[in-house]
Tab-separated table of C-alpha atoms and ligand atoms in Angstrom:
chain	number	residue	atom	x	y	z
V	1	MET	CA	-18.907	12.719	4.943
V	2	ALA	CA	-19.695	9.094	4.038
V	3	LYS	CA	-20.105	8.600	0.292
V	4	THR	CA	-22.742	6.254	-1.035
V	5	ILE	CA	-22.078	3.748	-3.782
V	6	ASN	CA	-24.937	3.328	-6.234
V	7	CYS	CA	-23.120	1.419	-8.962
V	8	GLU	CA	-22.275	-1.820	-7.154
V	9	ASN	CA	-21.331	-3.760	-10.292
V	10	HIS	CA	-18.608	-1.281	-11.251
V	11	PRO	CA	-14.928	-2.121	-10.691
V	12	ILE	CA	-12.680	-1.113	-7.807
V	13	GLY	CA	-9.557	0.900	-8.692
V	14	VAL	CA	-6.274	0.123	-6.928
V	15	PHE	CA	-3.108	2.091	-7.491
V	16	ASP	CA	0.488	2.098	-6.390
V	17	SER	CA	3.755	3.687	-7.402
V	18	GLY	CA	4.727	0.357	-8.972
V	19	LEU	CA	4.268	-3.365	-8.507
V	20	GLY	CA	4.490	-3.394	-4.695
V	21	GLY	CA	0.752	-2.657	-4.478
V	22	LEU	CA	0.146	-6.163	-5.795
V	23	THR	CA	0.581	-7.274	-2.159
V	24	VAL	CA	-2.493	-5.136	-1.395
V	25	TYR	CA	-4.378	-6.381	-4.467
V	26	ARG	CA	-3.687	-9.963	-3.278
V	27	GLU	CA	-5.322	-9.221	0.084
V	28	LEU	CA	-8.276	-7.490	-1.595
V	29	LYS	CA	-8.798	-10.449	-3.877
V	30	LYS	CA	-8.809	-12.848	-0.913
V	31	ILE	CA	-11.493	-10.906	0.924
V	32	LEU	CA	-13.513	-9.753	-2.106
V	33	PRO	CA	-13.167	-12.487	-4.749
V	34	GLY	CA	-16.374	-11.455	-6.542
V	35	GLU	CA	-15.214	-7.919	-7.344
V	36	LYS	CA	-13.543	-6.725	-10.507
V	37	PHE	CA	-10.340	-4.776	-9.864
V	38	ILE	CA	-8.402	-2.379	-12.066
V	39	TYR	CA	-4.796	-2.199	-10.895
V	40	PHE	CA	-2.565	0.708	-11.878
V	41	GLY	CA	1.200	0.634	-11.199
V	42	ASP	CA	3.244	3.689	-12.107
V	43	THR	CA	6.316	1.620	-12.985
V	44	ALA	CA	7.809	4.408	-15.132
V	45	ARG	CA	8.071	6.757	-12.154
V	46	VAL	CA	8.599	4.399	-9.212
V	47	PRO	CA	9.913	4.918	-6.518
V	48	TYR	CA	7.745	7.621	-4.966
V	49	GLY	CA	9.295	7.181	-1.515
V	50	ASN	CA	12.031	9.743	-2.061
V	51	LYS	CA	10.044	12.294	-4.106
V	52	SER	CA	8.601	15.623	-2.958
V	53	ALA	CA	5.057	15.898	-1.623
V	54	ASP	CA	3.984	18.109	-4.570
V	55	THR	CA	5.181	15.596	-7.138
V	56	ILE	CA	3.532	12.686	-5.326
V	57	LYS	CA	0.215	14.572	-5.222
V	58	ARG	CA	0.418	15.389	-8.920
V	59	TYR	CA	1.060	11.749	-9.827
V	60	ALA	CA	-1.719	10.577	-7.492
V	61	PHE	CA	-4.263	12.875	-9.152
V	62	GLU	CA	-3.253	11.885	-12.690
V	63	ILE	CA	-3.735	8.212	-11.867
V	64	SER	CA	-6.953	8.739	-9.915
V	65	TYR	CA	-8.517	10.665	-12.820
V	66	PHE	CA	-7.502	7.855	-15.169
V	67	LEU	CA	-9.213	5.303	-12.914
V	68	ALA	CA	-12.235	7.575	-12.391
V	69	ARG	CA	-12.723	7.613	-16.186
V	70	LYS	CA	-12.903	3.799	-16.029
V	71	GLY	CA	-16.052	4.170	-13.911
V	72	ILE	CA	-14.725	2.791	-10.620
V	73	LYS	CA	-17.038	2.663	-7.604
V	74	LEU	CA	-14.235	2.912	-5.032
V	75	LEU	CA	-10.531	3.756	-5.087
V	76	VAL	CA	-7.893	2.002	-2.978
V	77	VAL	CA	-4.660	3.922	-2.476
V	78	ALA	CA	-2.352	0.931	-2.039
V	79	CYS	CA	0.818	3.028	-1.848
V	80	ASN	CA	1.672	4.041	1.716
V	81	THR	CA	3.637	7.054	0.489
V	82	VAL	CA	0.669	8.411	-1.515
V	83	SER	CA	-1.750	7.530	1.242
V	84	ALA	CA	0.407	9.490	3.721
V	85	ILE	CA	0.712	12.551	1.472
V	86	ALA	CA	-2.431	12.852	-0.645
V	87	LEU	CA	-5.359	10.898	0.819
V	88	ASP	CA	-7.309	13.887	2.194
V	89	ASP	CA	-7.051	15.751	-1.118
V	90	LEU	CA	-8.164	12.698	-3.082
V	91	GLN	CA	-11.098	12.089	-0.732
V	92	GLU	CA	-12.216	15.650	-1.206
V	93	ALA	CA	-11.885	15.609	-4.991
V	94	PHE	CA	-13.801	12.443	-5.905
V	95	ARG	CA	-17.394	11.382	-5.486
V	96	PHE	CA	-16.566	7.720	-4.823
V	97	PRO	CA	-15.000	6.571	-1.536
V	98	VAL	CA	-11.187	6.677	-1.446
V	99	VAL	CA	-9.625	4.256	1.055
V	100	GLY	CA	-5.941	4.412	2.014
V	101	VAL	CA	-3.553	1.934	3.594
V	102	VAL	CA	-2.291	4.384	6.242
V	103	GLN	CA	-5.678	5.097	7.760
V	104	ALA	CA	-6.742	1.450	7.622
V	105	GLY	CA	-3.553	0.290	9.355
V	106	VAL	CA	-3.928	2.883	12.095
V	107	GLU	CA	-7.588	1.997	12.708
V	108	LEU	CA	-6.705	-1.672	13.020
V	109	VAL	CA	-3.991	-0.984	15.625
V	110	ALA	CA	-6.200	1.469	17.539
V	111	GLY	CA	-8.776	-1.298	17.929
V	112	LEU	CA	-6.304	-3.695	19.569
V	113	PRO	CA	-6.028	-3.944	23.353
V	114	GLY	CA	-2.896	-2.847	25.280
V	115	GLN	CA	-1.213	-0.545	22.770
V	116	SER	CA	1.165	1.630	24.770
V	117	ARG	CA	4.060	1.572	22.285
V	118	VAL	CA	3.370	1.509	18.556
V	119	ALA	CA	5.967	1.623	15.787
V	120	VAL	CA	5.694	2.158	12.059
V	121	ILE	CA	8.290	1.577	9.351
V	122	GLY	CA	8.146	2.789	5.744
V	123	THR	CA	9.813	4.806	3.001
V	124	THR	CA	11.598	8.024	3.886
V	125	ARG	CA	8.752	10.196	2.545
V	126	ALA	CA	5.983	8.195	4.271
V	127	ILE	CA	7.711	8.385	7.664
V	128	LYS	CA	8.952	11.975	7.306
V	129	SER	CA	5.403	13.113	6.439
V	130	ARG	CA	4.448	11.962	9.969
V	131	ALA	CA	1.019	10.962	8.600
V	132	TYR	CA	1.105	7.591	10.383
V	133	GLN	CA	2.490	9.081	13.587
V	134	THR	CA	-0.072	11.930	13.673
V	135	LEU	CA	-3.029	9.623	13.121
V	136	LEU	CA	-1.727	7.107	15.664
V	137	SER	CA	-1.325	9.863	18.283
V	138	GLN	CA	-4.884	11.029	17.620
V	139	LYS	CA	-6.327	7.542	18.040
V	140	LEU	CA	-4.030	6.430	20.858
V	141	PRO	CA	-3.192	9.646	22.756
V	142	ALA	CA	-1.551	7.819	25.664
V	143	ALA	CA	0.713	5.671	23.494
V	144	ARG	CA	4.339	6.301	22.549
V	145	ILE	CA	4.689	6.332	18.771
V	146	TYR	CA	7.900	5.545	16.905
V	147	GLY	CA	8.545	5.998	13.168
V	148	GLN	CA	11.548	4.561	11.335
V	149	PRO	CA	12.346	5.013	7.627
V	150	CYS	CA	13.858	1.889	6.033
V	151	PRO	CA	14.634	3.001	2.454
V	152	LEU	CA	16.850	0.044	1.543
V	153	PHE	CA	14.165	-2.602	2.006
V	154	VAL	CA	12.396	-1.767	-1.300
V	155	PRO	CA	15.447	-2.177	-3.592
V	156	LEU	CA	16.605	-5.186	-1.580
V	157	ILE	CA	13.264	-6.965	-2.141
V	158	GLU	CA	13.036	-5.897	-5.807
V	159	GLU	CA	16.540	-7.250	-6.417
V	160	GLY	CA	15.534	-10.560	-4.787
V	161	LEU	CA	18.170	-10.244	-2.061
V	162	GLU	CA	15.946	-10.973	0.932
V	163	GLU	CA	17.377	-14.451	1.361
V	164	THR	CA	20.976	-13.231	1.492
V	165	VAL	CA	23.072	-11.949	4.398
V	166	LEU	CA	22.031	-8.451	3.369
V	167	LEU	CA	18.610	-8.837	4.986
V	168	PRO	CA	19.750	-9.533	8.579
V	169	ALA	CA	22.330	-6.749	8.225
V	170	THR	CA	19.693	-4.294	6.973
V	171	LEU	CA	17.189	-5.339	9.656
V	172	ASP	CA	19.850	-4.664	12.269
V	173	HIS	CA	20.862	-1.385	10.721
V	174	TYR	CA	17.360	0.097	10.728
V	175	LEU	CA	15.567	-1.737	13.483
V	176	ALA	CA	17.968	-2.529	16.344
V	177	ALA	CA	17.121	0.673	18.263
V	178	LEU	CA	13.394	0.227	17.603
V	179	ARG	CA	13.490	-3.358	18.882
V	180	ARG	CA	14.925	-2.118	22.183
V	181	ARG	CA	11.748	-0.003	22.604
V	182	LYS	CA	9.738	-3.261	22.649
V	183	PRO	CA	6.747	-1.990	20.626
V	184	ASP	CA	3.396	-3.726	21.195
V	185	SER	CA	2.755	-3.485	17.475
V	186	LEU	CA	4.714	-2.627	14.388
V	187	ILE	CA	2.936	-1.408	11.251
V	188	LEU	CA	4.459	-2.446	7.920
V	189	GLY	CA	3.936	0.943	6.278
V	190	CYS	CA	5.145	0.022	2.801
V	191	THR	CA	3.709	-2.190	0.068
V	192	HIS	CA	6.894	-4.268	-0.149
V	193	TYR	CA	7.348	-5.172	3.499
V	194	PRO	CA	4.754	-8.006	3.633
V	195	LEU	CA	7.336	-9.990	1.647
V	196	ILE	CA	9.651	-9.904	4.657
V	197	GLU	CA	6.847	-9.983	7.242
V	198	HIS	CA	8.090	-13.240	8.832
V	199	GLU	CA	11.699	-12.081	9.022
V	200	ILE	CA	10.612	-8.801	10.638
V	201	GLY	CA	8.317	-10.719	13.024
V	202	ASP	CA	11.149	-13.068	14.006
V	203	TYR	CA	13.497	-10.110	14.490
V	204	PHE	CA	11.095	-8.433	16.967
V	205	GLY	CA	9.900	-11.611	18.657
V	206	ASN	CA	6.503	-12.736	19.894
V	207	SER	CA	5.675	-9.737	22.060
V	208	THR	CA	5.445	-7.423	19.015
V	209	ARG	CA	2.446	-7.849	16.728
V	210	VAL	CA	3.274	-7.151	13.079
V	211	ILE	CA	0.487	-5.370	11.174
V	212	ASN	CA	0.202	-5.767	7.408
V	213	SER	CA	-1.422	-2.519	6.238
V	214	GLY	CA	-2.499	-4.194	2.976
V	215	ARG	CA	-4.566	-6.712	4.913
V	216	ALA	CA	-5.983	-3.892	7.022
V	217	VAL	CA	-7.070	-1.901	3.956
V	218	ALA	CA	-8.744	-4.950	2.409
V	219	MET	CA	-10.835	-5.368	5.562
V	220	LYS	CA	-11.665	-1.654	5.489
V	221	VAL	CA	-12.745	-1.814	1.834
V	222	ALA	CA	-15.096	-4.729	2.620
V	223	GLU	CA	-16.600	-2.616	5.416
V	224	VAL	CA	-16.982	0.505	3.236
V	225	LEU	CA	-18.599	-1.514	0.439
V	226	GLY	CA	-21.179	-2.953	2.821
V	227	GLY	CA	-24.160	-3.937	0.675
V	228	ALA	CA	-22.566	-2.426	-2.450
V	229	ARG	CA	-20.754	-5.611	-3.403
V	230	SER	CA	-20.883	-6.716	-7.001
V	231	ARG	CA	-23.905	-8.824	-7.900
V	232	ILE	CA	-22.520	-10.136	-11.149
V	233	LEU	CA	-19.767	-12.703	-11.499
V	234	SER	CA	-16.669	-10.557	-11.958
V	235	SER	CA	-15.004	-10.542	-15.330
V	236	SER	CA	-11.216	-10.632	-15.273
V	237	ASP	CA	-9.234	-7.891	-13.617
V	238	GLU	CA	-7.291	-5.293	-15.603
V	239	PHE	CA	-3.677	-4.261	-15.065
V	240	TYR	CA	-2.152	-0.997	-16.267
V	241	LEU	CA	1.539	-0.176	-15.968
V	242	THR	CA	3.347	2.921	-17.204
V	243	ASP	CA	6.486	0.994	-18.170
V	244	LYS	CA	7.418	-2.594	-18.783
V	245	GLN	CA	10.197	-3.169	-16.272
V	246	ALA	CA	12.629	-5.872	-17.375
V	247	ASN	CA	11.886	-8.084	-14.376
V	248	PHE	CA	8.228	-7.202	-13.877
V	249	GLN	CA	6.825	-10.726	-14.356
V	250	LYS	CA	9.336	-12.070	-11.827
V	251	ILE	CA	8.467	-9.330	-9.349
V	252	SER	CA	4.725	-9.727	-9.878
V	253	ARG	CA	4.955	-13.498	-9.398
V	254	LYS	CA	6.769	-12.839	-6.158
V	255	PHE	CA	4.215	-10.296	-4.928
V	256	LEU	CA	1.177	-12.119	-6.220
V	257	GLY	CA	2.086	-15.787	-6.390
V	258	PHE	CA	1.215	-15.922	-10.130
V	259	SER	CA	1.976	-13.999	-13.329
V	260	ILE	CA	-0.279	-11.172	-14.415
V	261	PRO	CA	-2.191	-12.594	-17.399
V	262	LYS	CA	-2.365	-9.448	-19.562
V	263	ILE	CA	-0.663	-6.125	-19.020
V	264	ASN	CA	-1.674	-2.853	-20.606
V	265	ILE	CA	1.206	-0.431	-20.943
V	266	ILE	CA	0.038	3.132	-20.830
V	267	ARG	CA	2.231	6.188	-21.369
V	268	ASN	CA	2.212	8.764	-18.594
V	269	SER	CA	1.484	11.473	-21.132
V	270	ILE	CA	-1.987	10.025	-21.798
V	271	ILE	CA	-3.114	9.241	-18.277
F	1	LIG	N1	4.704	1.675	-2.849
F	1	LIG	C1	5.581	2.467	-2.002
F	1	LIG	C2	4.974	2.582	-0.598
F	1	LIG	O1	4.165	1.780	-0.182
F	1	LIG	C3	6.976	1.875	-1.922
F	1	LIG	C4	7.783	2.039	-3.204
F	1	LIG	C5	8.049	3.485	-3.560
F	1	LIG	O2	8.892	4.155	-2.899
F	1	LIG	O3	7.397	3.994	-4.466
F	1	LIG	O4	5.292	3.495	0.118
């Protein structure tokens, strides 16, 4: 059931397992510059991509309740792994709309012409959950759907190794078989992958369209907000992390293009 927003000047909550969701925040900010965002990155417990479904759901609820207490009007699940595992439960539990990257990415692809082979890549948990594949099959019943976990991409990007020989080797390792399938589109089903979007695009070539699920969710959020956009000039965004990673400013600059001005560190025990 569609949920109505009657507090348009309230902030939008965005959460991820860590800093990767900043790629989604960046897209949201481009499309909705007048909104105030509250970003939550669970840096103490990242990565989620190899954790059990029960644990991921528990973490997702803790964070969503924290953001709900901040009075958000809409929640963006920027983490593909959480979106794959817990979106339905979150949508049922909260009164505000909850928008996830998985569903937005699938809707975008389903709206494109000529999709007979669609591929998605992501963390082990996101791909093994088959959430992307199931939704894609529902929307594109005649299409062949391929899912490929690529667990090494996240640490490779976080370690800043994407400009070394390790990237072409890792692309080959995970994606050579998928490239032979010649997918019409390839969904980047992980917050970190937009940082190697061009390399992945070059690897597949022009006949495969690469879909950034962060961009897709930003477009979806604009649509869901409709007339409920903020009418006041937004005050500055807020950032909450559960741990101060040693290299977090470097990583956030990489994901965002600038440093996060002020970070609030919040212990998991009080969220
Ligand atoms: N944010 C996660 C995702 O989009 C990737 C990092 C992790 O495994 O937590 O699936």
